[in-house]
CSV table of N, CA, C and O in Angstrom, one decimal:
chain,number,residue,atom,x,y,z
T,1,MET,N,56.8,13.8,-47.5
T,1,MET,CA,57.9,13.5,-46.7
T,1,MET,C,58.8,14.8,-46.3
T,1,MET,O,59.2,15.1,-45.1
T,2,CYS,N,58.8,15.8,-47.3
T,2,CYS,CA,59.5,17.0,-47.1
T,2,CYS,C,59.0,17.8,-46.0
T,2,CYS,O,59.7,18.3,-45.1
T,3,GLU,N,57.6,17.9,-46.0
T,3,GLU,CA,56.9,18.7,-45.0
T,3,GLU,C,57.0,18.2,-43.7
T,3,GLU,O,57.3,18.9,-42.7
T,4,ASP,N,57.1,16.7,-43.6
T,4,ASP,CA,57.2,16.3,-42.2
T,4,ASP,C,58.6,16.5,-41.7
T,4,ASP,O,58.8,16.8,-40.4
T,5,MET,N,59.7,16.3,-42.5
T,5,MET,CA,61.0,16.8,-42.0
T,5,MET,C,61.1,18.2,-41.7
T,5,MET,O,61.7,18.5,-40.6
T,6,GLN,N,60.5,19.1,-42.5
T,6,GLN,CA,60.4,20.4,-42.2
T,6,GLN,C,59.9,20.8,-40.8
T,6,GLN,O,60.4,21.6,-40.1
T,7,GLU,N,58.8,20.2,-40.5
T,7,GLU,CA,58.0,20.5,-39.3
T,7,GLU,C,58.8,20.0,-38.2
T,7,GLU,O,58.9,20.6,-37.2
T,8,THR,N,59.4,18.8,-38.2
T,8,THR,CA,60.2,18.2,-37.1
T,8,THR,C,61.5,19.1,-37.0
T,8,THR,O,61.8,19.5,-35.7
T,9,LEU,N,62.1,19.6,-38.0
T,9,LEU,CA,63.3,20.4,-37.9
T,9,LEU,C,62.8,21.6,-37.3
T,9,LEU,O,63.7,22.2,-36.5
T,10,ALA,N,61.8,22.2,-37.5
T,10,ALA,CA,61.4,23.5,-37.0
T,10,ALA,C,61.3,23.4,-35.4
T,10,ALA,O,61.8,24.3,-34.7
T,11,GLU,N,60.8,22.2,-35.0
T,11,GLU,CA,60.8,22.0,-33.5
T,11,GLU,C,62.1,22.1,-32.8
T,11,GLU,O,62.3,22.5,-31.9
T,12,PHE,N,63.1,21.4,-33.5
T,12,PHE,CA,64.4,21.2,-33.0
T,12,PHE,C,65.2,22.4,-33.2
T,12,PHE,O,66.4,22.6,-32.5
T,13,SER,N,65.0,23.1,-34.2
T,13,SER,CA,66.0,24.2,-34.6
T,13,SER,C,66.0,25.3,-33.4
T,13,SER,O,67.2,25.7,-33.2
T,14,GLU,N,65.0,25.5,-32.7
T,14,GLU,CA,65.0,26.5,-31.6
T,14,GLU,C,65.8,25.9,-30.4
T,14,GLU,O,66.6,26.4,-29.8
T,15,GLU,N,65.4,24.5,-30.2
T,15,GLU,CA,66.0,23.9,-29.1
T,15,GLU,C,67.5,23.8,-29.1
T,15,GLU,O,68.2,23.9,-28.2
T,16,MET,N,68.0,23.5,-30.4
T,16,MET,CA,69.3,23.0,-30.6
T,16,MET,C,70.1,24.3,-31.2
T,16,MET,O,71.3,24.2,-31.4
T,17,GLY,N,69.4,25.3,-31.5
T,17,GLY,CA,70.2,26.5,-32.0
T,17,GLY,C,70.8,26.4,-33.3
T,17,GLY,O,72.0,26.8,-33.5
T,18,PHE,N,70.1,26.0,-34.3
T,18,PHE,CA,70.5,26.0,-35.7
T,18,PHE,C,69.4,26.7,-36.6
T,18,PHE,O,68.2,26.6,-36.3
T,19,SER,N,69.7,27.0,-37.7
T,19,SER,CA,68.8,27.3,-38.8
T,19,SER,C,68.8,26.4,-40.0
T,19,SER,O,69.8,25.7,-40.2
T,20,VAL,N,67.7,26.3,-40.8
T,20,VAL,CA,67.5,25.5,-41.9
T,20,VAL,C,67.5,26.3,-43.1
T,20,VAL,O,66.7,27.2,-43.1
T,21,ARG,N,68.2,25.9,-44.1
T,21,ARG,CA,68.1,26.3,-45.5
T,21,ARG,C,67.6,25.3,-46.4
T,21,ARG,O,68.2,24.3,-46.5
T,22,GLU,N,66.5,25.6,-47.0
T,22,GLU,CA,65.9,24.6,-48.0
T,22,GLU,C,66.5,25.0,-49.3
T,22,GLU,O,66.5,26.1,-49.8
T,23,ILE,N,66.9,23.8,-50.0
T,23,ILE,CA,67.3,24.0,-51.4
T,23,ILE,C,66.6,23.0,-52.4
T,23,ILE,O,66.2,22.0,-52.0
T,24,ASP,N,66.1,23.6,-53.3
T,24,ASP,CA,65.3,22.9,-54.5
T,24,ASP,C,66.3,22.2,-55.3
T,24,ASP,O,66.9,22.9,-56.1
T,25,ILE,N,66.5,20.8,-55.2
T,25,ILE,CA,67.5,20.1,-56.0
T,25,ILE,C,67.1,20.1,-57.5
T,25,ILE,O,68.0,20.1,-58.4
T,26,ASP,N,65.8,20.5,-57.9
T,26,ASP,CA,65.5,20.4,-59.3
T,26,ASP,C,66.2,21.7,-60.0
T,26,ASP,O,66.2,21.7,-61.2
T,27,GLN,N,66.6,22.7,-59.1
T,27,GLN,CA,67.2,23.8,-59.8
T,27,GLN,C,68.6,23.6,-60.1
T,27,GLN,O,69.2,24.5,-60.6
T,28,ASP,N,69.3,22.7,-59.5
T,28,ASP,CA,70.6,22.3,-59.7
T,28,ASP,C,70.9,21.0,-60.3
T,28,ASP,O,70.6,19.9,-59.6
T,29,PRO,N,71.4,20.8,-61.4
T,29,PRO,CA,71.6,19.5,-62.1
T,29,PRO,C,72.3,18.5,-61.2
T,29,PRO,O,72.3,17.3,-61.2
T,30,VAL,N,73.5,19.0,-60.7
T,30,VAL,CA,74.3,18.2,-59.9
T,30,VAL,C,73.7,17.6,-58.6
T,30,VAL,O,73.8,16.5,-58.4
T,31,LEU,N,72.9,18.5,-57.9
T,31,LEU,CA,72.2,18.1,-56.8
T,31,LEU,C,71.0,17.2,-57.2
T,31,LEU,O,70.8,16.0,-56.5
T,32,ARG,N,70.4,17.3,-58.3
T,32,ARG,CA,69.4,16.5,-58.7
T,32,ARG,C,69.8,15.1,-59.0
T,32,ARG,O,69.3,14.2,-58.6
T,33,ASP,N,71.1,15.2,-59.7
T,33,ASP,CA,71.6,13.8,-60.0
T,33,ASP,C,72.0,13.1,-58.7
T,33,ASP,O,71.9,11.9,-58.7
T,34,ARG,N,72.7,13.8,-57.7
T,34,ARG,CA,73.2,13.2,-56.4
T,34,ARG,C,72.0,12.7,-55.6
T,34,ARG,O,72.0,11.6,-55.1
T,35,TYR,N,70.8,13.5,-55.4
T,35,TYR,CA,69.9,13.3,-54.4
T,35,TYR,C,68.6,12.8,-55.0
T,35,TYR,O,67.6,12.8,-54.2
T,36,ASN,N,68.4,12.7,-56.3
T,36,ASN,CA,67.1,12.5,-56.9
T,36,ASN,C,66.2,11.6,-56.1
T,36,ASN,O,64.9,11.8,-55.9
T,37,THR,N,66.6,10.4,-55.7
T,37,THR,CA,65.8,9.4,-55.0
T,37,THR,C,65.8,9.5,-53.6
T,37,THR,O,65.2,8.6,-52.9
T,38,LEU,N,66.7,10.4,-53.0
T,38,LEU,CA,67.0,10.3,-51.6
T,38,LEU,C,66.3,11.6,-50.9
T,38,LEU,O,66.6,11.9,-49.8
T,39,VAL,N,65.4,12.4,-51.6
T,39,VAL,CA,64.7,13.4,-51.0
T,39,VAL,C,63.6,13.1,-49.9
T,39,VAL,O,62.9,12.1,-50.3
T,40,PRO,N,63.5,13.8,-48.8
T,40,PRO,CA,64.4,14.8,-48.5
T,40,PRO,C,65.7,14.3,-47.9
T,40,PRO,O,65.7,13.3,-47.4
T,41,VAL,N,66.6,15.1,-48.1
T,41,VAL,CA,68.0,14.9,-47.4
T,41,VAL,C,68.3,16.0,-46.6
T,41,VAL,O,68.0,17.2,-46.8
T,42,LEU,N,68.9,15.6,-45.4
T,42,LEU,CA,69.3,16.7,-44.5
T,42,LEU,C,70.9,16.6,-44.5
T,42,LEU,O,71.4,15.5,-44.2
T,43,ALA,N,71.4,17.8,-44.5
T,43,ALA,CA,72.9,17.8,-44.6
T,43,ALA,C,73.5,19.0,-43.7
T,43,ALA,O,72.7,20.0,-43.6
T,44,VAL,N,74.7,18.9,-43.1
T,44,VAL,CA,75.3,19.9,-42.5
T,44,VAL,C,76.4,20.1,-43.4
T,44,VAL,O,77.3,19.3,-43.4
T,45,GLY,N,76.5,21.4,-44.1
T,45,GLY,CA,77.6,21.5,-45.0
T,45,GLY,C,77.6,20.6,-46.1
T,45,GLY,O,76.5,20.2,-46.6
T,46,GLU,N,78.7,19.8,-46.2
T,46,GLU,CA,78.7,18.7,-47.1
T,46,GLU,C,78.3,17.3,-46.6
T,46,GLU,O,78.4,16.3,-47.4
T,47,THR,N,78.2,17.4,-45.3
T,47,THR,CA,78.0,16.1,-44.7
T,47,THR,C,76.4,15.5,-44.7
T,47,THR,O,75.6,16.4,-44.0
T,48,GLU,N,76.2,14.5,-45.3
T,48,GLU,CA,74.8,14.1,-45.3
T,48,GLU,C,74.4,13.4,-43.8
T,48,GLU,O,75.2,12.6,-43.4
T,49,ILE,N,73.3,13.8,-43.3
T,49,ILE,CA,72.9,13.4,-42.0
T,49,ILE,C,71.9,12.3,-42.1
T,49,ILE,O,71.9,11.2,-41.5
T,50,CYS,N,70.8,12.5,-42.9
T,50,CYS,CA,69.8,11.5,-43.0
T,50,CYS,C,69.0,11.8,-44.3
T,50,CYS,O,69.1,12.8,-44.8
T,51,HIS,N,68.2,10.7,-44.7
T,51,HIS,CA,67.4,10.9,-45.9
T,51,HIS,C,66.0,10.3,-45.4
T,51,HIS,O,65.8,9.6,-44.6
T,52,TYR,N,65.0,11.0,-46.2
T,52,TYR,CA,63.6,10.6,-45.9
T,52,TYR,C,63.0,11.1,-44.7
T,52,TYR,O,61.9,11.7,-44.6
T,53,TYR,N,63.4,10.7,-43.5
T,53,TYR,CA,62.9,11.1,-42.2
T,53,TYR,C,64.1,11.7,-41.3
T,53,TYR,O,65.3,11.1,-41.3
T,54,LEU,N,63.8,12.4,-40.4
T,54,LEU,CA,64.7,13.1,-39.6
T,54,LEU,C,65.3,12.0,-38.5
T,54,LEU,O,64.5,11.5,-38.0
T,55,ASP,N,66.6,12.0,-38.5
T,55,ASP,CA,67.2,11.1,-37.5
T,55,ASP,C,67.8,12.1,-36.4
T,55,ASP,O,68.9,12.7,-36.7
T,56,LYS,N,67.1,12.2,-35.3
T,56,LYS,CA,67.5,13.2,-34.3
T,56,LYS,C,69.0,12.9,-33.9
T,56,LYS,O,69.7,13.9,-33.6
T,57,VAL,N,69.2,11.7,-33.6
T,57,VAL,CA,70.5,11.3,-32.9
T,57,VAL,C,71.8,11.8,-33.9
T,57,VAL,O,72.6,12.3,-33.5
T,58,ALA,N,71.6,11.5,-35.1
T,58,ALA,CA,72.5,11.8,-36.2
T,58,ALA,C,72.6,13.4,-36.3
T,58,ALA,O,73.7,13.8,-36.4
T,59,LEU,N,71.5,14.0,-36.4
T,59,LEU,CA,71.6,15.4,-36.3
T,59,LEU,C,72.3,16.1,-35.1
T,59,LEU,O,73.1,17.0,-35.2
T,60,GLU,N,71.9,15.5,-33.8
T,60,GLU,CA,72.7,16.0,-32.7
T,60,GLU,C,74.3,15.7,-32.9
T,60,GLU,O,75.1,16.6,-32.5
T,61,GLN,N,74.6,14.6,-33.2
T,61,GLN,CA,75.9,14.2,-33.5
T,61,GLN,C,76.7,15.2,-34.4
T,61,GLN,O,77.7,15.7,-34.3
T,62,ALA,N,75.9,15.4,-35.7
T,62,ALA,CA,76.5,16.3,-36.6
T,62,ALA,C,76.7,17.7,-36.2
T,62,ALA,O,77.7,18.5,-36.4
T,63,LEU,N,75.8,18.3,-35.4
T,63,LEU,CA,75.9,19.6,-34.8
T,63,LEU,C,77.1,19.7,-33.7
T,63,LEU,O,77.7,20.8,-33.7
T,64,GLN,N,77.2,18.7,-33.0
T,64,GLN,CA,78.3,18.8,-31.9
T,64,GLN,C,79.5,18.7,-32.7
T,64,GLN,O,80.6,19.4,-32.3
T,65,THR,N,79.7,17.9,-33.7
T,65,THR,CA,80.9,17.8,-34.5
T,65,THR,C,81.2,19.0,-35.2
T,65,THR,O,82.4,19.5,-35.3
T,66,ASN,N,80.1,19.6,-35.8
T,66,ASN,CA,80.4,20.9,-36.5
T,66,ASN,C,80.7,22.0,-35.7
T,66,ASN,O,81.3,23.0,-36.1
T,67,ALA,N,80.3,21.9,-34.4
T,67,ALA,CA,80.5,23.1,-33.3
T,67,ALA,C,81.9,23.1,-32.8
T,67,ALA,O,82.4,24.2,-32.5
T,68,THR,N,82.7,22.1,-33.0
T,68,THR,CA,84.0,22.0,-32.7
T,68,THR,C,85.0,22.4,-33.6
T,68,THR,O,84.8,22.6,-34.7
């Protein structure tokens, strides 16, 4: 699932003008406890956007909210 979300995000990142930073939750006990069964998770800052599969509508809304 992680690869699927990465591929889809790569398509949208150029179109929507954002960059993606991948974080390995296994390297951080707090993140591992928080997201263990929810990977992949997409967040903008501390705001979770979606889990498992990319929700383009939620991503667009988050980017608009974060831009203002």
